[in-house]
Amino acid sequence: MAKQPPQVDPAQDRAKVTDPKHAAAGLPAVGHSLRMAAEQMSPKRVLATLSKVNQPDGFDCPGCAWPEPGKTHTAEFCENGAKAVAEEATERRITRAFFAEHSVEALAERSGYWLGQQGRLTEPMLLEEGASHYTPVSWERAFAITAEELKRLDSPDEAAFYTSGRTSNEAAFLYQLFARRLGTNNLPDCSNMCHESSGSALVETLGVGKGSVSLKDLYQADLIIVAGQNPGTNHPRMLSALERAKRAGATIVSVNPLPEAGLERFKNPQNARGLAGNGTKLTDLFLQIRLGGDLALFRALNQLILAAPDGVDRAFVEEHCHGFEEFAAEAVATTKAEVLAATGLPWEQIRRLAELTLSSRKVIVCWAMGLTQHRHAVPTIREVVNFLLLRGNVGKPGAGVCPVRGHSNVQGDRTMGIFERPAPAFLDALEKEFGFAPPREHGLDSVDTIRGMRDGKVKVFFAMGGNFVAATPDTEVTEAAMRRCALTVHVSTKLNRSHVVTGARALILPTLGRTDRDWTAAGAQFVSVEDSMGMVHSSRGGLRPPSEELLSEPAIVCRLARAVFGEQDELPWEAFAEDYDTVRDRISRVVPGFDDYNAKVRAPGGFALPHGPRDSRTFPTHTGKANFTVNPLTAPVVPEGRLLLQTLRSHDQYNTTIYGLDDRYRGISGGRRVVLVNPADAAELGLAEGAYTDLVSEWRDGSERRAPHFQVVHYPVARGGAAAYYPETNVLVPLDSTAEISNTPTSKAVVIHFEPDSGL
C-alpha cells in the first residue's frame, strides 16, 4: 500500500548542505524514482503505470515537453517524469470529509508541498461567498453558477480563461472556441510567463515561433550550445539525446551562471556504463556567464565571425536573409570592454567558442528560461538567431534553433489557438468553420490579467489546470487581485495554492489526468499533444479514474458551453464531448498542418508539423526572408551592495509542484528557503554560511517586496548573482518588471539586497 500523505508540514527551518554533485542520473536516480512512486502507489500500480509512460500505446508524460525517440526504450521516462506520474497516479484521495475538516483559512497556512501531497480531487467543490469551507456541489449546479456569473458581466472581456501547458490539443481547441464564442480573446497561458520571449523573437526573425530542429538534427550536429538551461532537472531525457550526440562527435558547450551536474556528466540509467561506470562527460566548454550577459556573448561571437576569413555564409545570407548590413554595422561597433563587463567571462573563452563555431558546419543553440526571463530577453534571442544565420545554420540537417519548452503541451496549446493575440488567418478559419464572428481585438496575457483583476476590470477567472497564484510574479499583488474577482474556477487534478486564494465565490472542478482512462458513450477516447520539436502524437491513459465524479477537460468545456449558450446554440458541444474524433475533424479544417488529423495521429509516433524555415528555407516574415536584427547591447544595472537574483527549480519540483524538499544535485536537502551566493560576494556583503537573512527586492515603484528567513548557502554562482527557488521567491518579482515586447516576468533578473532575518 502507498504511504499516507503528511498530516503536518515538514520542518523547513534548516536545510542540510553538502558539496554539489558533478554527475546526474545513474543508480541514485533509479532508486529515488522508485521510492517516490512507492510512496504514492502500490507496487502493482507502479509497474502498470510506469510501463506505459511515453509509449506508442500509452500516455504522454506530464513532466516535460521533450520528444520521444523513434524507437522507445522500455523505461522511456526520467526521474522527474516518474515523480510527475506518481503525483498524478497516486492512490491518495481528497474527499468531502477533507474539506469539512479543513477551512480555507487553515489550508492557506499550509505549504504548496503539503497541499499537493494530499492526493487526487474526487468531486466538484464550491466555496460560497462568506463561507469558511468548501462544500460538495453537483456538476449541473457548478456549470450553472459559472454561466450565471459570465452572463452577469457587462462585457465578455471581464472574464479571463487561463490555460496550463498540460491541457491536450482537443481540450485547448474547445477551450479557445468557447472563449471566442463568448466574445473575448482573454486567453492567458503559462507560455506568457516562460517562453513568450522565444516566440516573439522567432516570429520576427524566422516567421515561425517554434524551434526548427528535430531529435535527428541533434544527433547530426557538430556543435551544440546549451544556454540558460538546466536539462538535468528540467528536461532530463534531453541528456540521453546529448549523450548520443556526443558519441556521434558533437562538441557541447554550456552557458550558465551556475554549474549544473546534468551538463557536466550523465550516467544514463538505461545502460551499463551509466549504472555501474562513470557515464559520459557532456560539456566540453563551460562558460559561467553573469546573469543577463548572454546578449553580449552572442554579440561578441557574431563580431568574431564577421572578422574571420570565410566566416559568413555569403550565399545563404544573400539568398535568404534581410537586414545584414545594418546588423553587421551594429555588431562591429561593440567594444571588447562592453562584452567583458556584461558577461564576466575571460576573452579567451569567448574566442574559443568562436573558434569552435567557425570549425563547425552544423550548429544548434538550445535555451530555456535562463534566456527568456530578462528585460532584454527578446533582443537576446534575436541575437542568437543572428549568430545562426551568419553561417547558414537554419534550414539544414543538424542545425537550427531549439527553445526547450517545459509543460508537455504548452506548444500544442498555442498551436490550437490559446493566444491573446491570434493571427487574423486563424480567426478567419474559425469563422468559416463555425459560422460566427470571433472577436478581433487583442486580449489579456497573464501579466495583464493580473492587472485587470487588480483594477476590477476582470471579474471572472477560469483556469484550465495549473497553479496561477503560485506561478505568477508579485505574489502579494497577485493574491490581492485574485480576491477581487466575483468568481474563480479551477479545473484541477490536485489541490494547490490557487484553490485557497479565491474570489468571492470559488469552484474546484476535478478532472481526469493523463494517466486516467477516458470512456464516453462513444467508447474509449484518446487525446493528442505536441512536443517541443513540433511532433504531434496520441496519449491514452489506462488507470481507473480516482472517482466516478470526474469529467474530462473536453467534457467540462462542452458542458459549460451548453450551460452558457443554451440549447439554441448550434455548435454540437455534446458530440464534441462524446467523440474527440469530431473535434479533430474540426481542427483539421482550422489549423494549418493538421489535415487528415485523425488518421495521422493514429500512426505510431504521430506526425511532424510543417516548418517552413526548417523544411524548405522559406521564411513567412514581413520581408519574406530571415531577418537579421539590430539589438542594442544592454545588461542589468546592479547598484553596489546588491545582487541580481534568479529564481529557479530544485530537483524535487516541476514548475510549482513540489515533490520533496531536496535538491540532490546541488547538495541541498530538507529545506527550500535557501539563497545561493558566491562565497566572494557573501564575504563582501557579510553573509556567513548558514546565516539567515531576508531577501528584499528593489523596483522603481518603491514598494517593499520581502521574502523572509532564507538560509545563506555559499555556492559557485557567477559573481554578482544569486539564486533561490520559486514559488517562494515569486513575491520578489515586480509585476511591472517584464521583458520588452513579450511582457514575460523578469524572474531571472531581480535586484535584491539583504536585511536582518525577520523569521517566518
mmCIF file of C-alpha atoms in Angstrom, residues 255-392:
data_model
loop_
_atom_site.group_PDB
_atom_site.id
_atom_site.type_symbol
_atom_site.label_atom_id
_atom_site.label_comp_id
_atom_site.label_asym_id
_atom_site.label_seq_id
_atom_site.Cartn_x
_atom_site.Cartn_y
_atom_site.Cartn_z
ATOM 1 C CA VAL A 255 26.493 28.677 -20.891
ATOM 2 C CA ASN A 256 25.002 29.254 -17.461
ATOM 3 C CA PRO A 257 25.537 31.269 -14.258
ATOM 4 C CA LEU A 258 25.567 28.020 -12.227
ATOM 5 C CA PRO A 259 27.408 24.783 -12.952
ATOM 6 C CA GLU A 260 24.796 22.050 -13.357
ATOM 7 C CA ALA A 261 25.525 18.383 -12.697
ATOM 8 C CA GLY A 262 23.487 17.115 -15.638
ATOM 9 C CA LEU A 263 25.560 19.051 -18.141
ATOM 10 C CA GLU A 264 28.839 18.010 -16.540
ATOM 11 C CA ARG A 265 28.389 14.240 -16.706
ATOM 12 C CA PHE A 266 25.466 11.949 -17.440
ATOM 13 C CA LYS A 267 25.136 8.454 -16.017
ATOM 14 C CA ASN A 268 22.490 7.001 -18.262
ATOM 15 C CA PRO A 269 20.382 4.592 -16.174
ATOM 16 C CA GLN A 270 19.398 2.720 -19.325
ATOM 17 C CA ASN A 271 22.846 1.256 -19.954
ATOM 18 C CA ALA A 272 25.652 -0.418 -18.009
ATOM 19 C CA ARG A 273 28.049 2.492 -18.455
ATOM 20 C CA GLY A 274 25.579 4.760 -16.708
ATOM 21 C CA LEU A 275 24.594 2.367 -13.936
ATOM 22 C CA ALA A 276 27.982 0.982 -12.995
ATOM 23 C CA GLY A 277 30.538 3.216 -14.727
ATOM 24 C CA ASN A 278 31.439 6.877 -14.898
ATOM 25 C CA GLY A 279 28.879 7.722 -17.542
ATOM 26 C CA THR A 280 29.528 10.274 -20.279
ATOM 27 C CA LYS A 281 31.202 13.654 -19.915
ATOM 28 C CA LEU A 282 28.914 16.034 -21.781
ATOM 29 C CA THR A 283 30.252 19.575 -21.584
ATOM 30 C CA ASP A 284 33.481 20.317 -23.423
ATOM 31 C CA LEU A 285 33.492 24.032 -22.588
ATOM 32 C CA PHE A 286 31.628 25.707 -19.712
ATOM 33 C CA LEU A 287 31.102 29.468 -19.840
ATOM 34 C CA GLN A 288 29.949 30.654 -16.413
ATOM 35 C CA ILE A 289 28.306 33.816 -17.562
ATOM 36 C CA ARG A 290 26.907 36.632 -15.456
ATOM 37 C CA LEU A 291 23.143 36.860 -15.258
ATOM 38 C CA GLY A 292 21.852 38.779 -18.259
ATOM 39 C CA GLY A 293 25.131 38.606 -20.185
ATOM 40 C CA ASP A 294 24.013 36.285 -22.998
ATOM 41 C CA LEU A 295 23.227 39.071 -25.474
ATOM 42 C CA ALA A 296 26.764 40.398 -25.078
ATOM 43 C CA LEU A 297 28.230 36.907 -25.529
ATOM 44 C CA PHE A 298 26.444 36.226 -28.809
ATOM 45 C CA ARG A 299 27.240 39.773 -29.977
ATOM 46 C CA ALA A 300 30.943 39.062 -29.419
ATOM 47 C CA LEU A 301 30.676 35.735 -31.248
ATOM 48 C CA ASN A 302 28.994 37.464 -34.166
ATOM 49 C CA GLN A 303 31.711 40.099 -34.238
ATOM 50 C CA LEU A 304 34.412 37.417 -34.373
ATOM 51 C CA ILE A 305 32.579 35.531 -37.129
ATOM 52 C CA LEU A 306 32.268 38.706 -39.183
ATOM 53 C CA ALA A 307 36.008 39.326 -38.815
ATOM 54 C CA ALA A 308 37.051 35.791 -39.794
ATOM 55 C CA PRO A 309 38.015 34.934 -43.382
ATOM 56 C CA ASP A 310 35.082 32.993 -44.864
ATOM 57 C CA GLY A 311 33.302 33.273 -41.518
ATOM 58 C CA VAL A 312 29.993 34.275 -43.098
ATOM 59 C CA ASP A 313 27.989 32.002 -45.384
ATOM 60 C CA ARG A 314 27.589 34.716 -48.019
ATOM 61 C CA ALA A 315 25.471 32.630 -50.371
ATOM 62 C CA PHE A 316 22.911 31.860 -47.650
ATOM 63 C CA VAL A 317 22.827 35.442 -46.393
ATOM 64 C CA GLU A 318 22.364 36.929 -49.857
ATOM 65 C CA GLU A 319 19.658 34.482 -50.918
ATOM 66 C CA HIS A 320 17.669 34.031 -47.726
ATOM 67 C CA CYS A 321 18.304 36.969 -45.377
ATOM 68 C CA HIS A 322 17.350 40.610 -44.909
ATOM 69 C CA GLY A 323 18.972 43.362 -42.855
ATOM 70 C CA PHE A 324 22.530 42.048 -42.844
ATOM 71 C CA GLU A 325 24.316 45.381 -43.369
ATOM 72 C CA GLU A 326 22.526 47.143 -40.517
ATOM 73 C CA PHE A 327 23.161 44.223 -38.190
ATOM 74 C CA ALA A 328 26.847 43.999 -39.122
ATOM 75 C CA ALA A 329 27.415 47.707 -38.540
ATOM 76 C CA GLU A 330 25.993 47.434 -35.022
ATOM 77 C CA ALA A 331 27.939 44.254 -34.266
ATOM 78 C CA VAL A 332 31.376 45.586 -35.207
ATOM 79 C CA ALA A 333 30.799 48.745 -33.152
ATOM 80 C CA THR A 334 30.578 46.752 -29.905
ATOM 81 C CA THR A 335 33.703 47.042 -27.778
ATOM 82 C CA LYS A 336 35.572 44.273 -26.041
ATOM 83 C CA ALA A 337 35.248 46.144 -22.747
ATOM 84 C CA GLU A 338 31.447 46.176 -23.046
ATOM 85 C CA VAL A 339 31.387 42.433 -23.652
ATOM 86 C CA LEU A 340 33.689 41.591 -20.756
ATOM 87 C CA ALA A 341 31.750 43.803 -18.342
ATOM 88 C CA ALA A 342 28.402 42.272 -19.303
ATOM 89 C CA THR A 343 29.469 38.620 -19.439
ATOM 90 C CA GLY A 344 32.149 38.400 -16.738
ATOM 91 C CA LEU A 345 33.899 35.862 -18.974
ATOM 92 C CA PRO A 346 37.578 35.667 -19.909
ATOM 93 C CA TRP A 347 38.059 36.762 -23.517
ATOM 94 C CA GLU A 348 39.921 33.528 -24.173
ATOM 95 C CA GLN A 349 36.750 31.528 -23.506
ATOM 96 C CA ILE A 350 34.700 33.665 -25.892
ATOM 97 C CA ARG A 351 37.375 33.359 -28.557
ATOM 98 C CA ARG A 352 37.496 29.581 -28.022
ATOM 99 C CA LEU A 353 33.743 29.294 -28.591
ATOM 100 C CA ALA A 354 34.076 31.385 -31.745
ATOM 101 C CA GLU A 355 36.786 29.014 -32.977
ATOM 102 C CA LEU A 356 34.536 26.025 -32.313
ATOM 103 C CA THR A 357 31.753 27.742 -34.254
ATOM 104 C CA LEU A 358 33.990 28.504 -37.217
ATOM 105 C CA SER A 359 35.198 24.917 -37.358
ATOM 106 C CA SER A 360 31.633 23.502 -37.239
ATOM 107 C CA ARG A 361 29.369 23.142 -40.261
ATOM 108 C CA LYS A 362 26.236 22.344 -38.244
ATOM 109 C CA VAL A 363 25.385 24.303 -35.083
ATOM 110 C CA ILE A 364 22.360 24.144 -32.771
ATOM 111 C CA VAL A 365 21.589 26.551 -29.933
ATOM 112 C CA CYS A 366 19.289 25.267 -27.172
ATOM 113 C CA TRP A 367 17.878 27.537 -24.488
ATOM 114 C CA ALA A 368 15.193 27.821 -21.842
ATOM 115 C CA MET A 369 14.084 30.354 -19.252
ATOM 116 C CA GLY A 370 17.614 31.466 -18.425
ATOM 117 C CA LEU A 371 17.362 33.478 -21.641
ATOM 118 C CA THR A 372 13.634 34.254 -21.773
ATOM 119 C CA GLN A 373 13.018 35.907 -18.397
ATOM 120 C CA HIS A 374 15.079 39.094 -18.692
ATOM 121 C CA ARG A 375 14.167 42.636 -19.658
ATOM 122 C CA HIS A 376 16.185 42.214 -22.861
ATOM 123 C CA ALA A 377 15.142 38.592 -23.481
ATOM 124 C CA VAL A 378 13.692 39.152 -26.959
ATOM 125 C CA PRO A 379 16.783 41.055 -28.220
ATOM 126 C CA THR A 380 18.953 38.279 -26.744
ATOM 127 C CA ILE A 381 17.142 35.560 -28.679
ATOM 128 C CA ARG A 382 17.179 37.696 -31.810
ATOM 129 C CA GLU A 383 20.968 37.890 -31.400
ATOM 130 C CA VAL A 384 21.100 34.095 -31.105
ATOM 131 C CA VAL A 385 19.258 33.929 -34.428
ATOM 132 C CA ASN A 386 21.766 36.402 -35.915
ATOM 133 C CA PHE A 387 24.521 34.042 -34.759
ATOM 134 C CA LEU A 388 22.938 31.073 -36.542
ATOM 135 C CA LEU A 389 22.042 32.969 -39.708
ATOM 136 C CA LEU A 390 25.600 34.191 -40.212
ATOM 137 C CA ARG A 391 26.819 30.707 -41.080
ATOM 138 C CA GLY A 392 23.615 29.344 -42.602
#
